[in-house]
Coordinates of C-alpha atoms in Angstrom, one line a residue:
X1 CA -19.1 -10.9 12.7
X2 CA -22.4 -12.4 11.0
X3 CA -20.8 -11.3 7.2
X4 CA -21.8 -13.2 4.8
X5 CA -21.4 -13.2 0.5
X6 CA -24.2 -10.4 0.5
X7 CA -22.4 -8.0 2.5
X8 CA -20.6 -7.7 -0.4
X9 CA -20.9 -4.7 -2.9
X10 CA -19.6 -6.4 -6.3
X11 CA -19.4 -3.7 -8.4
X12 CA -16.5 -2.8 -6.2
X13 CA -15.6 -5.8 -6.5
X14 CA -15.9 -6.2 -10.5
X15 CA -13.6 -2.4 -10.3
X16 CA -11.2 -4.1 -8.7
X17 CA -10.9 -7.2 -10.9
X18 CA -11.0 -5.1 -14.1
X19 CA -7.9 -2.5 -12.2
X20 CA -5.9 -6.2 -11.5
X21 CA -6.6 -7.1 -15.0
X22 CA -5.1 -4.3 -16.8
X23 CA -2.4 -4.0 -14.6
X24 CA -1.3 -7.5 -15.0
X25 CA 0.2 -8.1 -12.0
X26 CA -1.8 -11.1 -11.2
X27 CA -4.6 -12.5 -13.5
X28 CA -7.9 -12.6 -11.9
X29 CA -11.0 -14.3 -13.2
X30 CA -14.1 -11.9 -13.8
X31 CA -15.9 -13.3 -11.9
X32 CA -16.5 -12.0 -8.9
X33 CA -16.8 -14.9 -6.4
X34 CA -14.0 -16.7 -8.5
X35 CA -12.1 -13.9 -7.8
X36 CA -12.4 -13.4 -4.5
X37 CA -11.5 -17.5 -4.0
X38 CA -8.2 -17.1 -5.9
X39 CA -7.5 -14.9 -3.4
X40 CA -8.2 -16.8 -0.3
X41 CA -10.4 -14.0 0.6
X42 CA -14.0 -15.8 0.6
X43 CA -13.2 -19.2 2.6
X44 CA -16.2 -22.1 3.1
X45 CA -18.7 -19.2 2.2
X46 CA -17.8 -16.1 3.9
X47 CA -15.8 -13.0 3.8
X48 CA -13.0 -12.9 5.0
X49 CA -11.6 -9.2 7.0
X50 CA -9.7 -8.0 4.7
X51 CA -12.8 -8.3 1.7
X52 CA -15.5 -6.7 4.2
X53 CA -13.2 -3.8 4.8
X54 CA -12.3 -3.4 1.4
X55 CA -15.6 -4.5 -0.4
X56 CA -18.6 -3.6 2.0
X57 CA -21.3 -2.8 1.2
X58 CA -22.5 -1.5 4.1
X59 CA -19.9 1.7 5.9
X60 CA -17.4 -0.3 8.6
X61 CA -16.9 3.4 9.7
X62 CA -13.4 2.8 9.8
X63 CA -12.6 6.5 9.8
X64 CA -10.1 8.8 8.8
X65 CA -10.2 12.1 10.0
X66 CA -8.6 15.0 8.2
X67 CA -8.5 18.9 9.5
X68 CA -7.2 21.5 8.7
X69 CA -5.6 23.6 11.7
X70 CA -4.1 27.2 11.8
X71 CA -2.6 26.3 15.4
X72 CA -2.8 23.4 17.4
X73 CA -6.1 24.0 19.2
X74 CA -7.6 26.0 15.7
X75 CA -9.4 24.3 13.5
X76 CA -10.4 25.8 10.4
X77 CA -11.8 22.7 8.3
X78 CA -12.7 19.0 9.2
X79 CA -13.9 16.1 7.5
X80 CA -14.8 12.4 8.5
X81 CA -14.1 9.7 5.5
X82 CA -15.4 6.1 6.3
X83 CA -16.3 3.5 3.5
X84 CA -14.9 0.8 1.3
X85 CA -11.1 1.1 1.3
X86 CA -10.6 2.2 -2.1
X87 CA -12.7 5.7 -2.1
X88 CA -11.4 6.1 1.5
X89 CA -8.2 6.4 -0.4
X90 CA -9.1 8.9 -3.4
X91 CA -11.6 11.0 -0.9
X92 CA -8.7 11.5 1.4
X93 CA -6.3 12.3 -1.1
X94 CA -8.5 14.5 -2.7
X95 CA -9.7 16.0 0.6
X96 CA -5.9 16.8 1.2
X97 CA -5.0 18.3 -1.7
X98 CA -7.9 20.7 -1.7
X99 CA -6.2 21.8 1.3
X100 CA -2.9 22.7 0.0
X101 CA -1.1 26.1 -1.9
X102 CA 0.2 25.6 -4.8
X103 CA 2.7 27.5 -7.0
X104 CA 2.8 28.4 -10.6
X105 CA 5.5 29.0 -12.3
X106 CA 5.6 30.8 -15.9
X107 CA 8.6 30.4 -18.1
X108 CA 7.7 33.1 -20.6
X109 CA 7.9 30.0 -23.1
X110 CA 4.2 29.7 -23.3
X111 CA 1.3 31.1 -21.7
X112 CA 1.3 27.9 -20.1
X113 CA 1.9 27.6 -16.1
X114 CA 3.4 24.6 -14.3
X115 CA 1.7 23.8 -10.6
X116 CA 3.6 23.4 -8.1
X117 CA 2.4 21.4 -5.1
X118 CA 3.3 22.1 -1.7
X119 CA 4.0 18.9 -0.8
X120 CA 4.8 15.6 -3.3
X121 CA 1.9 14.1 -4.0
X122 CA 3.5 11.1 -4.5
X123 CA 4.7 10.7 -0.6
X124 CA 1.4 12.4 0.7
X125 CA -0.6 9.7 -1.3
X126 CA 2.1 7.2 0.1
X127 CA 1.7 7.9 3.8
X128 CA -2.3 7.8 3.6
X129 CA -1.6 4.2 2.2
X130 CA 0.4 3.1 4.8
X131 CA -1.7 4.5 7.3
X132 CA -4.9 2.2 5.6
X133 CA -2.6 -1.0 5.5
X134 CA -0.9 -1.1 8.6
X135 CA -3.6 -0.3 10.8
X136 CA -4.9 -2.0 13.7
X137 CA -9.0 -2.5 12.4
X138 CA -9.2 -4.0 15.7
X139 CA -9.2 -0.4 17.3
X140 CA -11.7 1.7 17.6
X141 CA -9.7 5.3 16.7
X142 CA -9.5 6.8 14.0
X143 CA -6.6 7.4 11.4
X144 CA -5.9 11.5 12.0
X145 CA -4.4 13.8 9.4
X146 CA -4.0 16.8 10.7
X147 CA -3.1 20.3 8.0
X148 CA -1.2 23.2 9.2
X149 CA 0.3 26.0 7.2
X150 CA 3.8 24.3 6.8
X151 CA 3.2 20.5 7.9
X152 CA 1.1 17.5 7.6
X153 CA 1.2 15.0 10.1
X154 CA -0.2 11.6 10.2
X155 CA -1.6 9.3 13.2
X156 CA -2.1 5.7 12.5
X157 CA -3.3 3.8 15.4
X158 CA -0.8 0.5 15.0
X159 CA 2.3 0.6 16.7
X160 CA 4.9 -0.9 14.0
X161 CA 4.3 -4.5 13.3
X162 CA 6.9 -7.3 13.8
X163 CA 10.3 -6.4 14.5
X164 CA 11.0 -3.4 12.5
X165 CA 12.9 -0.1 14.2
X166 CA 12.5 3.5 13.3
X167 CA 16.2 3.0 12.5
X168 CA 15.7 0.6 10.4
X169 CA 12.5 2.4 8.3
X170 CA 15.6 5.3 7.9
X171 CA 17.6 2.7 5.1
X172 CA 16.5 1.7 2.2
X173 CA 16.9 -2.0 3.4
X174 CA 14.5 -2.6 5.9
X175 CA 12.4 -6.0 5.1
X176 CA 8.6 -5.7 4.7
X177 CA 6.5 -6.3 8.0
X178 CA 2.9 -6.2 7.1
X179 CA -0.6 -7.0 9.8
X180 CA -2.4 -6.9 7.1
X181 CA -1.4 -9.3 4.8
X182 CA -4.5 -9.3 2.2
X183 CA -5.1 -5.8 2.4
X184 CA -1.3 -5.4 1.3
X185 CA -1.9 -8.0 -1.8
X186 CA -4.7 -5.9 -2.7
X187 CA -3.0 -2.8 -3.5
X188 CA -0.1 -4.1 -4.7
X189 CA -2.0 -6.5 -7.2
X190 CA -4.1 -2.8 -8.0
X191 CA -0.5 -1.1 -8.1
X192 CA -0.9 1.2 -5.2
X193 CA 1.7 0.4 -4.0
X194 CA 4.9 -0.8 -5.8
X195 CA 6.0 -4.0 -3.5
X196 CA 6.5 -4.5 0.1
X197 CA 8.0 -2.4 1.8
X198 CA 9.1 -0.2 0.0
X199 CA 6.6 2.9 0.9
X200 CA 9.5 4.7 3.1
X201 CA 12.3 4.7 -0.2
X202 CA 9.3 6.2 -2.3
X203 CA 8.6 9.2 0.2
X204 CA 12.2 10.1 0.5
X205 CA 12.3 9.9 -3.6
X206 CA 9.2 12.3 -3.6
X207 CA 10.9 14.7 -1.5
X208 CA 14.5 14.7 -2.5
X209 CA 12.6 17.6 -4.8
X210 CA 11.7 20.0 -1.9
X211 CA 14.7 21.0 -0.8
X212 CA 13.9 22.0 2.7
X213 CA 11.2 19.7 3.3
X214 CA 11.6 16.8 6.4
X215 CA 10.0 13.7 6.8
X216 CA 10.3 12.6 10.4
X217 CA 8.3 9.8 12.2
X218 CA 8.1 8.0 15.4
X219 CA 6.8 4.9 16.8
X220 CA 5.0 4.7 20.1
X221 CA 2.4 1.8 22.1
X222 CA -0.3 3.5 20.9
X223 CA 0.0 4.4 17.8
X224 CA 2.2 5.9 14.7
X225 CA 3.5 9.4 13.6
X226 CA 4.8 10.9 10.5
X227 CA 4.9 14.4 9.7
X228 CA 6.2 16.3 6.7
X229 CA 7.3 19.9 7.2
X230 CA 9.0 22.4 5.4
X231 CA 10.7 25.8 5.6
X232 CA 10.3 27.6 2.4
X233 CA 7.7 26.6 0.2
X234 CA 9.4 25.2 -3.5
X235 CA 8.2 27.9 -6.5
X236 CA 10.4 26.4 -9.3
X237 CA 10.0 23.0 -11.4
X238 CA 13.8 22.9 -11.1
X239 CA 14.4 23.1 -7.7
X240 CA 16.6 25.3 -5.6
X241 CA 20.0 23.7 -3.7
X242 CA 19.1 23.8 0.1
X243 CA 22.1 26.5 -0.1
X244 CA 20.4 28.3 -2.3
X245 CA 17.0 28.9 -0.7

């Protein structure tokens, strides 16, 4: 309420163009306010939702809260992310991955290592996306990411949208549901995220790798879970069989 054209940061804005641009999805004009019209996301003069939360110049403090835990009730690190929806996205990425172990593997080839992440980047970077598009801005509680020493689980506080299942999420042809529509446009005009839909198929791509890892997620009235877990931690570039570890 009361936004207006100056609550606008536009060198976001301009960042965002120039990303568009080069990844030629979509051709947007360089202008910022041009922009911004071509995308239905400044109409008679103001902002629309989608463009204050992901241009704002001033923090929305839509948050997302990352820890990490030993146990349940032991927390060891914590962190509170709020901003324009971008950086939210490459703080909490970052913020995450500063939290992981990582192998390194040595062939002898070269003195040379390969890292090894604990979990596919890919799918963790994934699920923090769906979390930001599918939310319900409308509440008040924060996305949750919570660290332990062999999960990650997500909370997003959106129930699923429309009339998709948790069955149907399990295929690979589920049809895109999204309560967000300009915020989805966004990062799939940016490539963030490939198309609609399609955020599920990618995480179980990512992981296919990890041989003993599980991605598991439910759907309640208050709110969304996914979790990724694993076993035994993957040392090698070329995988173990699940028999095999």
């Amino acid at each position: 309420n009361g936004a207006d054209i100056n609550s606008l940061n536009f060198n976001k804005v301009e960042q965002f163009i120039s990303k568009v641009n080069s990844v030629k999805r979509f051709s947007l004009p360089n202008n910022p306010m041009d922009a911004l019209e071509k995308l239905k996301m400044i109409q008679k003069g103001i902002p629309t939702n989608a463009a204050m939360i992901l241009f704002s110049k001033e923090n929305l403090f839509y948050n997302v809260h990352i820890g990490r835990f030993k146990t349940p009730s032991t927390i060891i690190a914590d962190k509170m992310i709020s901003g324009n929806l971008y950086d939210v996205l490459e703080e909490s990425m970052q913020t995450i991955i500063g939290h992981l172990k990582f192998a390194f593997e040595i062939t002898g080839k070269t003195t040379q290592h390969t890292e090894i992440p604990e979990y596919p980047l890919d799918a963790i970077r994934e699920a923090i996306i769906n979390a930001l598009i599918h939310r319900n801005y409308q509440s008040p509680t924060d996305i949750q990411i919570k660290i332990f020493d062999q999960s990650v689980n997500f909370f997003n506080p959106s129930g699923l949208y429309g009339d998709i299942t948790e069955e149907e999420l399990k295929t690979d042809s589920y049809s895109a549901s999204t309560r967000n529509k300009q915020i989805a446009e966004a990062f799939y005009l940016t490539n963030d995220i490939e198309k609609y839909g399609s955020g599920f198929i990618r995480i179980r791509k990512a992981i296919s790798d990890y041989p003993t890892m599980k991605f598991e997620f439910r759907n309640t009235g208050y709110g969304f879970f996914s979790e990724f877990s694993y076993t035994k931690q993957r040392i090698n570039s070329q995988p173990a069989t699940v028999e095999e570890t």
